């Protein structure tokens, strides 16, 4: 046998793929019950054994709208020749225990293609050759090489897959190249692909350079499926660096943590004296962020990328988003959200104040999901990663132009988050020492936030991208941070309920800060 069957010829394939989705960390709809999965489109890169196919599947749920996912699948006969590493990752589809190997009723192993080195090599070869492949029925799969040739690699085989703790799959080839496979896909060009290409063309070096793109096209438009990028070697993400700094701080203080609450000024002095201040690093991040926003503001290759004035409708969108998130969460009637109910009126008042501002500055394409975990520091400096935005949002929303302050709000919340996460890793939140250590974490966060924002504003001075009135900047940042914290509340409720108090406490601090 030299040819694998089409997916539609495999009995039970759709149920098997649905069951496989539930095991994937990148599957974004675990909180919903799958009603049915069906194949939408298939693109065969290789029909000979082992087969390689990209499948777009639509998943229907018991509630809410359907979602489309991309699967990159390998197919081999399920027999004694199946390599153990593939057998452990595969699902048996079709046939029965006593099926033979000489007809389409035989049993087949269906698995993630990137666990199969030969198929990983085939995928990269298709990109290197800029192949175009006709789909079954209609549409085309296009491998588009941006900077030929690809880097010379010792082997075309992937050497590992990054941990599956994200909304994509990242496959590494040697020390020079990675392929990011987008899993939850939407009609339209992905912001990740669009912005990486545009920033690269503009000469912005604070990214992992895009090397190639994989996309599906049809009469209905384009769907981005994957992007190949330069692999940034020896890098450490910003959140890990922040946690290391905080662990050092808490470790030095924990022996004297007796439950007494220190004064804020004493905490600031202690952080600076102990040497764990993150302010210098935060200032570097502020400079990178400003340079990224300036580059995004000057993109002119496409009308969808060109900056425009920030207008009253933009203010209304910010306010409406805050109001809607409050009502959505309170509608869950979850007792863990009682602290949010206490602050609901203040949050609605905050939204009302934003609507009353006089709009100024610019609306540009932004990162859209900006936090410490989206930054990587290498020997060459800082780089921003993952311009996909929040994968749960439609592409039309993620491609919307907005104030650069939205990215700032995400980063400011990230400093605050790091301080609390590091503390919880050090001591139990109910331990008496937590009351003594938490103020030091807030001092660490405050110093980092001030340094980040100060450097950002200094670099952006005179560019006209931000509102001219600094009080308007502060109000917008407060509102956008509150919206970010509410997004975190929703995420933690679904993923880590024991952490939901972290963003709730952040909201309380935002609202208790001195008024402008």
Short mmCIF file of C-alpha atoms in Angstrom, two decimals:
data_model
loop_
_atom_site.label_atom_id
_atom_site.label_comp_id
_atom_site.label_asym_id
_atom_site.label_seq_id
_atom_site.Cartn_x
_atom_site.Cartn_y
_atom_site.Cartn_z
CA UNK A 1 0.00 0.00 0.00
CA UNK A 2 1.47 3.40 -1.01
CA UNK A 3 -1.47 5.79 -0.80
CA UNK A 4 -3.42 6.79 2.29
CA UNK A 5 -7.21 7.15 2.21
CA UNK A 6 -8.90 10.51 2.20
CA UNK A 7 -10.10 11.65 5.61
CA UNK A 8 -13.72 11.39 4.50
CA UNK A 9 -13.12 7.69 3.78
CA UNK A 10 -12.07 6.91 7.34
CA UNK A 11 -14.98 5.72 9.45
CA UNK A 12 -15.34 7.61 12.71
CA UNK A 13 -12.73 10.22 11.81
CA UNK A 14 -14.81 13.21 12.92
CA UNK A 15 -15.55 11.73 16.35
CA UNK A 16 -11.91 10.81 16.73
CA UNK A 17 -10.72 14.31 15.87
CA UNK A 18 -13.25 15.82 18.30
CA UNK A 19 -11.90 13.61 21.08
CA UNK A 20 -8.33 14.61 20.18
CA UNK A 21 -9.18 18.31 20.35
CA UNK A 22 -10.20 17.99 23.98
CA UNK A 23 -6.70 16.77 24.85
CA UNK A 24 -4.91 19.75 23.31
CA UNK A 25 -3.76 22.65 25.47
CA UNK A 26 -4.29 25.03 22.56
CA UNK A 27 -7.96 24.09 22.20
CA UNK A 28 -9.63 27.32 23.32
CA UNK A 29 -13.16 25.96 23.81
CA UNK A 30 -12.66 23.42 26.58
CA UNK A 31 -15.34 25.18 28.62
CA UNK A 32 -17.94 24.29 25.96
CA UNK A 33 -19.38 20.88 25.17
CA UNK A 34 -18.76 19.68 21.61
CA UNK A 35 -21.92 18.64 19.79
CA UNK A 36 -20.38 17.77 16.44
CA UNK A 37 -17.20 18.21 14.39
CA UNK A 38 -17.16 18.12 10.63
CA UNK A 39 -14.50 18.53 7.98
CA UNK A 40 -14.64 21.81 6.08
CA UNK A 41 -11.59 21.61 3.82
CA UNK A 42 -8.56 19.39 3.35
CA UNK A 43 -5.26 20.09 1.61
CA UNK A 44 -3.09 17.10 0.86
CA UNK A 45 0.60 17.90 0.98
CA UNK A 46 1.46 14.21 0.66
CA UNK A 47 -0.80 11.25 -0.22
CA UNK A 48 1.85 8.54 -0.11
CA UNK A 49 2.48 6.78 3.20
CA UNK A 50 3.04 8.53 5.53
CA UNK A 51 0.33 10.97 4.45
CA UNK A 52 0.37 14.66 5.37
CA UNK A 53 -2.81 16.73 5.28
CA UNK A 54 -3.96 20.10 6.60
CA UNK A 55 -7.58 19.85 7.71
CA UNK A 56 -9.85 22.74 8.59
CA UNK A 57 -12.62 21.51 10.88
CA UNK A 58 -15.69 23.30 12.13
CA UNK A 59 -16.75 22.49 15.68
CA UNK A 60 -20.36 22.95 16.75
CA UNK A 61 -21.07 23.32 20.46
CA UNK A 62 -24.10 22.89 22.68
CA UNK A 63 -24.04 26.66 23.18
CA UNK A 64 -22.60 29.62 21.33
CA UNK A 65 -21.24 29.97 17.83
CA UNK A 66 -19.17 27.35 15.98
CA UNK A 67 -15.37 27.60 15.81
CA UNK A 68 -12.92 26.61 13.08
CA UNK A 69 -9.64 24.89 13.94
CA UNK A 70 -6.64 23.84 11.89
CA UNK A 71 -5.23 20.34 12.27
CA UNK A 72 -1.96 19.27 10.64
CA UNK A 73 -2.27 15.50 10.48
CA UNK A 74 -0.09 12.54 9.67
CA UNK A 75 -1.60 9.22 8.57
CA UNK A 76 0.05 5.80 8.60
CA UNK A 77 -1.22 2.23 8.65
CA UNK A 78 -1.84 1.01 12.20
CA UNK A 79 0.39 -2.04 12.11
CA UNK A 80 3.46 -3.54 13.72
CA UNK A 81 5.71 -1.16 11.77
CA UNK A 82 4.23 1.92 13.43
CA UNK A 83 7.05 3.70 15.36
CA UNK A 84 6.42 3.70 19.13
CA UNK A 85 6.60 7.49 19.46
CA UNK A 86 3.88 7.86 16.82
CA UNK A 87 1.76 5.03 18.23
CA UNK A 88 1.70 6.78 21.62
CA UNK A 89 0.50 10.05 20.04
CA UNK A 90 -1.95 8.58 17.50
CA UNK A 91 -5.59 7.62 17.47
CA UNK A 92 -6.66 4.43 15.75
CA UNK A 93 -9.29 5.18 13.10
CA UNK A 94 -11.21 2.84 10.82
CA UNK A 95 -10.97 -0.93 10.56
CA UNK A 96 -10.97 -3.37 13.44
CA UNK A 97 -8.41 -5.30 15.39
CA UNK A 98 -8.26 -8.00 12.68
CA UNK A 99 -8.39 -5.65 9.69
CA UNK A 100 -5.80 -6.28 7.03
CA UNK A 101 -3.45 -3.75 5.46
CA UNK A 102 -4.58 -4.17 1.86
CA UNK A 103 -7.76 -2.13 1.65
CA UNK A 104 -9.37 1.10 2.82
CA UNK A 105 -11.09 -0.77 5.65
CA UNK A 106 -7.73 -1.26 7.39
CA UNK A 107 -6.98 0.57 10.62
CA UNK A 108 -5.05 3.84 10.36
CA UNK A 109 -3.05 5.93 12.80
CA UNK A 110 -4.01 9.62 12.72
CA UNK A 111 -1.75 11.97 14.66
CA UNK A 112 -0.22 15.44 14.91
CA UNK A 113 2.12 15.49 11.92
CA UNK A 114 4.92 17.30 13.74
CA UNK A 115 5.67 14.32 15.98
CA UNK A 116 6.73 12.57 12.77
CA UNK A 117 10.18 13.86 11.68
CA UNK A 118 9.66 12.91 8.04
CA UNK A 119 6.44 14.93 7.85
CA UNK A 120 8.00 17.87 9.66
CA UNK A 121 10.68 17.84 6.98
CA UNK A 122 8.04 17.65 4.24
CA UNK A 123 6.23 20.69 5.66
CA UNK A 124 9.44 22.73 5.65
CA UNK A 125 10.33 21.58 2.13
CA UNK A 126 6.93 22.76 0.89
CA UNK A 127 7.67 26.19 2.34
CA UNK A 128 11.21 26.28 0.93
CA UNK A 129 9.79 25.53 -2.52
CA UNK A 130 6.84 27.97 -2.18
CA UNK A 131 4.43 25.22 -3.18
CA UNK A 132 0.78 25.82 -4.07
CA UNK A 133 -1.58 22.89 -3.47
CA UNK A 134 -5.15 22.50 -4.68
CA UNK A 135 -7.68 21.63 -2.00
CA UNK A 136 -10.30 18.93 -2.19
CA UNK A 137 -13.33 20.57 -3.74
CA UNK A 138 -12.12 24.15 -3.92
CA UNK A 139 -9.53 26.53 -2.60
CA UNK A 140 -5.76 26.46 -2.55
CA UNK A 141 -3.04 26.05 0.05
CA UNK A 142 -0.15 28.41 -0.52
CA UNK A 143 3.31 28.25 1.02
CA UNK A 144 4.77 31.72 0.59
CA UNK A 145 8.49 32.22 1.22
CA UNK A 146 9.25 35.83 2.18
CA UNK A 147 13.05 35.83 2.34
CA UNK A 148 14.47 33.06 0.15
CA UNK A 149 16.31 30.89 0.75
CA UNK A 150 15.48 29.52 4.17
CA UNK A 151 18.40 29.40 6.66
CA UNK A 152 20.73 26.47 6.14
CA UNK A 153 19.84 23.83 8.71
CA UNK A 154 21.67 20.65 9.76
CA UNK A 155 18.40 18.84 9.16
CA UNK A 156 14.94 19.72 7.88
CA UNK A 157 13.42 17.65 10.66
CA UNK A 158 11.93 19.52 13.64
CA UNK A 159 14.01 19.03 16.78
CA UNK A 160 11.21 19.72 19.26
CA UNK A 161 7.81 21.30 19.82
CA UNK A 162 7.50 24.08 22.37
CA UNK A 163 5.28 23.40 25.41
CA UNK A 164 1.60 23.43 24.49
CA UNK A 165 0.62 26.24 26.83
CA UNK A 166 -0.50 28.67 24.16
CA UNK A 167 -3.13 29.12 21.50
CA UNK A 168 -0.77 27.98 18.73
CA UNK A 169 1.76 25.21 18.21
CA UNK A 170 5.40 26.25 17.90
CA UNK A 171 7.72 23.84 16.10
CA UNK A 172 11.47 24.40 16.28
CA UNK A 173 13.91 23.46 13.53
CA UNK A 174 17.52 23.57 14.68
CA UNK A 175 18.64 26.82 16.29
CA UNK A 176 17.54 29.19 13.56
CA UNK A 177 13.92 28.69 12.56
CA UNK A 178 10.51 28.05 14.06
CA UNK A 179 7.08 27.58 12.60
CA UNK A 180 4.07 28.86 14.49
CA UNK A 181 0.95 26.92 13.54
CA UNK A 182 -2.24 28.88 14.17
CA UNK A 183 -4.92 26.60 15.59
CA UNK A 184 -8.11 28.61 16.12
CA UNK A 185 -8.48 30.20 12.71
CA UNK A 186 -10.80 32.86 11.32
CA UNK A 187 -11.65 34.18 7.86
CA UNK A 188 -9.19 36.89 6.92
CA UNK A 189 -5.49 37.58 7.25
CA UNK A 190 -4.20 37.01 10.78
CA UNK A 191 -2.89 40.12 12.57
CA UNK A 192 0.20 38.06 13.41
CA UNK A 193 1.01 37.60 9.73
CA UNK A 194 -0.12 41.06 8.66
CA UNK A 195 1.80 43.02 11.29
CA UNK A 196 4.96 40.92 11.23
CA UNK A 197 5.24 41.36 7.46
CA UNK A 198 4.57 45.09 7.68
CA UNK A 199 6.97 45.71 10.58
CA UNK A 200 9.68 43.68 8.87
CA UNK A 201 9.25 45.68 5.66
CA UNK A 202 9.45 48.89 7.71
CA UNK A 203 12.78 47.81 9.19
CA UNK A 204 11.61 47.34 12.80
CA UNK A 205 14.06 44.92 14.39
CA UNK A 206 12.29 44.31 17.69
CA UNK A 207 10.51 41.19 16.37
CA UNK A 208 11.39 37.67 15.32
CA UNK A 209 11.75 38.19 11.57
CA UNK A 210 9.04 36.49 9.47
CA UNK A 211 10.52 34.11 6.90
CA UNK A 212 7.44 32.56 5.33
CA UNK A 213 3.67 32.22 5.51
CA UNK A 214 1.18 29.40 4.95
CA UNK A 215 -2.35 30.40 3.99
CA UNK A 216 -5.52 28.97 2.49
CA UNK A 217 -7.37 30.94 -0.16
CA UNK A 218 -10.76 30.57 -1.76
CA UNK A 219 -13.48 32.70 -3.32
CA UNK A 220 -14.39 33.79 0.23
CA UNK A 221 -10.92 35.18 0.94
CA UNK A 222 -7.76 34.18 2.81
CA UNK A 223 -7.21 32.28 6.06
CA UNK A 224 -3.77 32.50 7.69
CA UNK A 225 -2.56 29.09 8.87
CA UNK A 226 1.10 29.38 9.88
CA UNK A 227 4.11 31.67 9.92
CA UNK A 228 7.81 30.76 9.88
CA UNK A 229 10.15 33.04 11.83
CA UNK A 230 13.73 33.43 12.88
CA UNK A 231 14.27 31.57 16.16
CA UNK A 232 15.56 33.92 18.86
CA UNK A 233 18.15 31.81 20.61
CA UNK A 234 19.06 32.03 24.29
CA UNK A 235 16.08 34.22 25.06
CA UNK A 236 14.19 34.61 28.33
CA UNK A 237 10.64 35.92 28.45
CA UNK A 238 9.86 39.03 30.46
CA UNK A 239 7.50 37.33 32.90
CA UNK A 240 10.15 34.77 33.88
CA UNK A 241 12.67 37.56 34.45
CA UNK A 242 10.15 39.42 36.60
CA UNK A 243 9.41 36.34 38.71
CA UNK A 244 13.13 35.75 39.27
CA UNK A 245 13.54 39.32 40.48
CA UNK A 246 10.57 38.97 42.82
CA UNK A 247 11.63 35.58 44.18
CA UNK A 248 14.96 37.10 45.17
CA UNK A 249 13.15 39.96 46.88
CA UNK A 250 10.72 37.76 48.83
CA UNK A 251 13.42 35.24 49.77
CA UNK A 252 15.45 37.98 51.46
CA UNK A 253 12.43 39.27 53.38
CA UNK A 254 10.55 36.14 54.34
CA UNK A 255 12.49 35.40 57.55
CA UNK A 256 11.35 38.71 59.05
CA UNK A 257 7.74 38.51 57.75
CA UNK A 258 5.74 38.30 60.98
CA UNK A 259 2.42 39.66 59.77
CA UNK A 260 3.20 43.30 60.46
CA UNK A 261 2.37 45.54 57.49
CA UNK A 262 5.26 47.85 56.52
CA UNK A 263 4.82 51.42 55.34
CA UNK A 264 4.84 51.97 51.55
CA UNK A 265 7.86 54.30 51.69
CA UNK A 266 9.83 51.72 53.67
CA UNK A 267 8.96 49.09 51.10
CA UNK A 268 10.28 51.21 48.24
CA UNK A 269 13.56 51.78 50.08
CA UNK A 270 13.84 48.07 50.85
CA UNK A 271 13.32 47.05 47.21
CA UNK A 272 15.94 49.53 46.01
CA UNK A 273 18.37 48.60 48.80
CA UNK A 274 17.94 44.86 48.22
CA UNK A 275 18.74 45.24 44.51
CA UNK A 276 15.63 43.55 43.16
CA UNK A 277 14.15 46.63 41.55
CA UNK A 278 12.93 45.85 38.05
CA UNK A 279 12.89 49.55 37.13
CA UNK A 280 15.87 49.45 34.79
CA UNK A 281 14.46 46.51 32.86
CA UNK A 282 11.01 48.10 32.81
CA UNK A 283 12.47 51.26 31.29
CA UNK A 284 14.03 49.18 28.50
CA UNK A 285 10.61 47.62 27.87
CA UNK A 286 9.07 51.09 27.81
CA UNK A 287 11.52 52.15 25.13
CA UNK A 288 10.86 49.02 23.03
CA UNK A 289 7.11 49.59 23.34
CA UNK A 290 7.38 53.19 22.20
CA UNK A 291 9.55 52.23 19.23
CA UNK A 292 7.06 49.48 18.32
CA UNK A 293 4.15 51.92 18.43
CA UNK A 294 6.04 54.51 16.36
CA UNK A 295 6.76 51.84 13.75
CA UNK A 296 3.10 50.73 13.75
CA UNK A 297 1.96 54.35 13.45
CA UNK A 298 3.98 54.90 10.28
CA UNK A 299 2.89 51.82 8.33
CA UNK A 300 1.54 52.98 4.99
CA UNK A 301 1.59 49.91 2.74
CA UNK A 302 -2.14 49.24 3.14
CA UNK A 303 -5.15 51.36 4.18
CA UNK A 304 -5.88 48.85 6.95
CA UNK A 305 -2.52 49.72 8.51
CA UNK A 306 -2.50 53.52 8.20
CA UNK A 307 -2.95 55.51 11.42
CA UNK A 308 -5.98 57.79 11.77
CA UNK A 309 -7.20 60.35 14.33
CA UNK A 310 -8.53 59.00 17.62
CA UNK A 311 -12.21 60.00 17.60
CA UNK A 312 -15.25 59.99 19.87
CA UNK A 313 -16.38 56.59 18.59
CA UNK A 314 -13.11 55.16 19.92
CA UNK A 315 -13.91 56.53 23.37
CA UNK A 316 -17.35 54.96 23.17
CA UNK A 317 -15.87 51.57 22.25
CA UNK A 318 -13.58 51.68 25.32
CA UNK A 319 -16.45 52.64 27.61
CA UNK A 320 -18.85 50.10 26.14
CA UNK A 321 -16.28 47.34 26.51
CA UNK A 322 -15.84 48.10 30.21
CA UNK A 323 -19.59 48.25 30.83
CA UNK A 324 -20.21 45.03 28.89
CA UNK A 325 -17.53 43.07 30.75
CA UNK A 326 -18.91 44.13 34.12
CA UNK A 327 -22.43 43.05 33.21
CA UNK A 328 -21.26 39.80 31.63
CA UNK A 329 -19.37 38.74 34.75
CA UNK A 330 -22.08 39.79 37.19
CA UNK A 331 -24.56 37.86 35.07
CA UNK A 332 -22.71 34.65 35.99
CA UNK A 333 -24.06 34.94 39.53
CA UNK A 334 -20.84 33.45 40.92
CA UNK A 335 -20.20 34.03 44.66
CA UNK A 336 -16.50 34.49 43.93
CA UNK A 337 -17.45 37.69 42.10
CA UNK A 338 -19.01 39.42 45.09
CA UNK A 339 -16.02 41.84 45.29
CA UNK A 340 -16.77 42.87 41.72
CA UNK A 341 -20.39 43.63 42.58
CA UNK A 342 -19.12 46.06 45.22
CA UNK A 343 -17.18 47.98 42.56
CA UNK A 344 -19.71 47.76 39.70
CA UNK A 345 -21.05 51.30 40.14
CA UNK A 346 -17.56 52.78 40.26
CA UNK A 347 -16.59 50.91 37.08
CA UNK A 348 -19.67 52.16 35.24
CA UNK A 349 -18.87 55.69 36.44
CA UNK A 350 -15.33 55.26 35.10
CA UNK A 351 -16.74 54.34 31.68
CA UNK A 352 -19.04 57.37 31.80
CA UNK A 353 -16.08 59.68 32.50
CA UNK A 354 -14.20 58.28 29.49
CA UNK A 355 -17.11 59.07 27.16
CA UNK A 356 -16.94 62.66 28.36
CA UNK A 357 -13.31 63.16 27.30
CA UNK A 358 -12.33 65.26 24.30
CA UNK A 359 -10.70 62.84 21.84
CA UNK A 360 -7.15 63.53 20.64
CA UNK A 361 -4.13 61.58 19.53
CA UNK A 362 -4.12 58.71 17.04
CA UNK A 363 -5.63 55.29 16.56
CA UNK A 364 -3.15 52.76 15.18
CA UNK A 365 -2.79 49.02 14.77
CA UNK A 366 -1.60 47.70 18.12
CA UNK A 367 -0.19 44.48 19.54
CA UNK A 368 -3.50 43.69 21.22
CA UNK A 369 -2.38 41.19 23.88
CA UNK A 370 0.63 42.92 25.36
CA UNK A 371 2.19 41.67 28.58
CA UNK A 372 5.53 40.50 29.98
CA UNK A 373 5.07 37.00 28.62
CA UNK A 374 4.97 38.42 25.08
CA UNK A 375 8.49 39.82 25.35
CA UNK A 376 11.79 38.02 24.91
CA UNK A 377 15.20 39.31 25.94
CA UNK A 378 18.19 37.95 24.03
CA UNK A 379 21.79 39.05 23.69
CA UNK A 380 20.56 41.37 20.93
CA UNK A 381 17.99 43.09 23.17
CA UNK A 382 14.23 42.95 23.64
CA UNK A 383 11.75 41.59 21.10
CA UNK A 384 7.96 41.65 20.99
CA UNK A 385 6.22 38.35 20.18
CA UNK A 386 2.78 37.10 19.18
CA UNK A 387 0.94 39.89 17.36
CA UNK A 388 -2.09 37.62 17.03
CA UNK A 389 -4.05 39.54 19.68
CA UNK A 390 -6.52 37.69 21.87
CA UNK A 391 -7.25 34.52 19.88
CA UNK A 392 -10.79 34.29 21.26
CA UNK A 393 -11.78 37.50 19.47
CA UNK A 394 -12.77 37.65 15.79
CA UNK A 395 -10.10 38.95 13.46
CA UNK A 396 -12.26 41.98 12.65
CA UNK A 397 -11.98 43.06 16.29
CA UNK A 398 -8.28 42.23 16.59
CA UNK A 399 -7.50 44.26 13.46
CA UNK A 400 -9.34 47.30 14.77
CA UNK A 401 -7.25 50.45 15.23
CA UNK A 402 -7.05 51.70 18.80
CA UNK A 403 -5.13 54.00 21.09
CA UNK A 404 -1.58 52.79 21.86
CA UNK A 405 -2.58 53.15 25.52
CA UNK A 406 -4.39 49.81 25.24
CA UNK A 407 -1.06 47.99 24.96
CA UNK A 408 0.30 50.02 27.87
CA UNK A 409 -2.60 48.97 30.05
CA UNK A 410 -1.84 45.31 29.41
CA UNK A 411 1.81 45.76 30.36
CA UNK A 412 1.02 47.76 33.50
CA UNK A 413 -1.35 45.00 34.63
CA UNK A 414 1.39 42.45 33.92
CA UNK A 415 3.79 44.05 36.41
CA UNK A 416 1.06 43.96 39.03
CA UNK A 417 0.23 40.34 38.19
CA UNK A 418 3.85 39.22 38.45
CA UNK A 419 4.17 40.60 41.98
CA UNK A 420 1.17 38.61 43.22
CA UNK A 421 1.97 35.40 41.33
CA UNK A 422 5.54 35.36 42.68
CA UNK A 423 4.23 35.89 46.21
CA UNK A 424 1.79 32.99 45.88
CA UNK A 425 4.60 30.79 44.64
CA UNK A 426 6.57 31.72 47.76
CA UNK A 427 3.95 31.53 50.51
CA UNK A 428 0.33 30.51 50.91
CA UNK A 429 -1.99 33.49 50.49
CA UNK A 430 -3.51 32.74 53.91
CA UNK A 431 -0.11 32.61 55.65
CA UNK A 432 0.61 35.43 58.08
CA UNK A 433 3.82 36.25 56.20
CA UNK A 434 1.82 37.14 53.07
CA UNK A 435 0.47 40.28 54.74
CA UNK A 436 4.03 41.45 55.40
CA UNK A 437 5.42 40.57 51.98
CA UNK A 438 2.60 41.82 49.74
CA UNK A 439 3.42 45.53 50.25
CA UNK A 440 6.98 44.90 49.06
CA UNK A 441 5.58 43.30 45.91
CA UNK A 442 3.38 46.33 45.34
CA UNK A 443 6.42 48.57 45.79
CA UNK A 444 8.33 46.46 43.25
CA UNK A 445 5.40 46.75 40.84
CA UNK A 446 5.04 50.49 41.42
CA UNK A 447 8.70 51.15 40.65
CA UNK A 448 8.51 49.02 37.50
CA UNK A 449 5.27 50.62 36.33
CA UNK A 450 6.62 54.14 36.86
CA UNK A 451 9.87 53.37 35.03
CA UNK A 452 8.06 51.69 32.14
CA UNK A 453 5.54 54.48 31.72
CA UNK A 454 8.09 57.25 32.25
CA UNK A 455 10.44 55.94 29.57
CA UNK A 456 7.57 55.28 27.17
CA UNK A 457 6.18 58.81 27.51
CA UNK A 458 9.64 60.34 27.17
CA UNK A 459 10.26 58.45 23.92
CA UNK A 460 6.78 59.28 22.58
CA UNK A 461 6.97 62.96 23.47
CA UNK A 462 5.95 65.28 20.65
CA UNK A 463 4.78 62.50 18.32
CA UNK A 464 1.07 63.35 18.65
CA UNK A 465 0.08 59.71 19.00
CA UNK A 466 -1.22 60.09 22.55
CA UNK A 467 -3.85 62.48 23.93
CA UNK A 468 -2.31 65.86 24.61
CA UNK A 469 -3.89 66.15 28.06
CA UNK A 470 -1.97 64.04 30.60
CA UNK A 471 -5.07 63.77 32.82
CA UNK A 472 -6.90 62.20 29.87
CA UNK A 473 -4.01 59.74 29.46
CA UNK A 474 -4.28 58.76 33.13
CA UNK A 475 -8.06 58.32 32.95
CA UNK A 476 -7.86 56.22 29.79
CA UNK A 477 -5.11 54.08 31.30
CA UNK A 478 -7.22 53.48 34.41
CA UNK A 479 -10.21 52.47 32.32
CA UNK A 480 -8.19 50.23 30.00
CA UNK A 481 -6.44 48.57 32.96
CA UNK A 482 -9.82 47.90 34.52
CA UNK A 483 -10.99 46.29 31.26
CA UNK A 484 -7.82 44.20 31.16
CA UNK A 485 -8.38 43.10 34.77
CA UNK A 486 -11.95 42.08 33.95
CA UNK A 487 -10.65 40.00 31.04
CA UNK A 488 -8.27 38.36 33.53
CA UNK A 489 -11.18 37.66 35.89
CA UNK A 490 -13.05 35.88 33.12
CA UNK A 491 -9.95 33.89 32.14
CA UNK A 492 -9.15 32.83 35.70
CA UNK A 493 -12.73 31.77 36.39
CA UNK A 494 -12.48 29.33 33.49
CA UNK A 495 -8.85 28.26 33.89
CA UNK A 496 -7.57 28.84 37.46
CA UNK A 497 -10.44 29.76 39.76
CA UNK A 498 -8.11 29.90 42.76
CA UNK A 499 -6.38 32.89 41.14
CA UNK A 500 -9.48 34.98 40.44
CA UNK A 501 -8.75 37.15 43.47
CA UNK A 502 -5.58 38.48 41.78
CA UNK A 503 -7.35 40.62 39.15
CA UNK A 504 -10.20 41.42 41.56
CA UNK A 505 -7.70 42.90 44.01
CA UNK A 506 -6.12 44.77 41.11
CA UNK A 507 -9.46 46.37 40.27
CA UNK A 508 -9.90 47.48 43.87
CA UNK A 509 -6.46 49.14 43.85
CA UNK A 510 -7.15 50.88 40.54
CA UNK A 511 -10.38 52.37 41.84
CA UNK A 512 -8.84 53.43 45.15
CA UNK A 513 -5.95 55.31 43.52
CA UNK A 514 -5.97 59.10 44.02
CA UNK A 515 -8.22 60.93 41.57
CA UNK A 516 -6.67 63.09 38.86
#
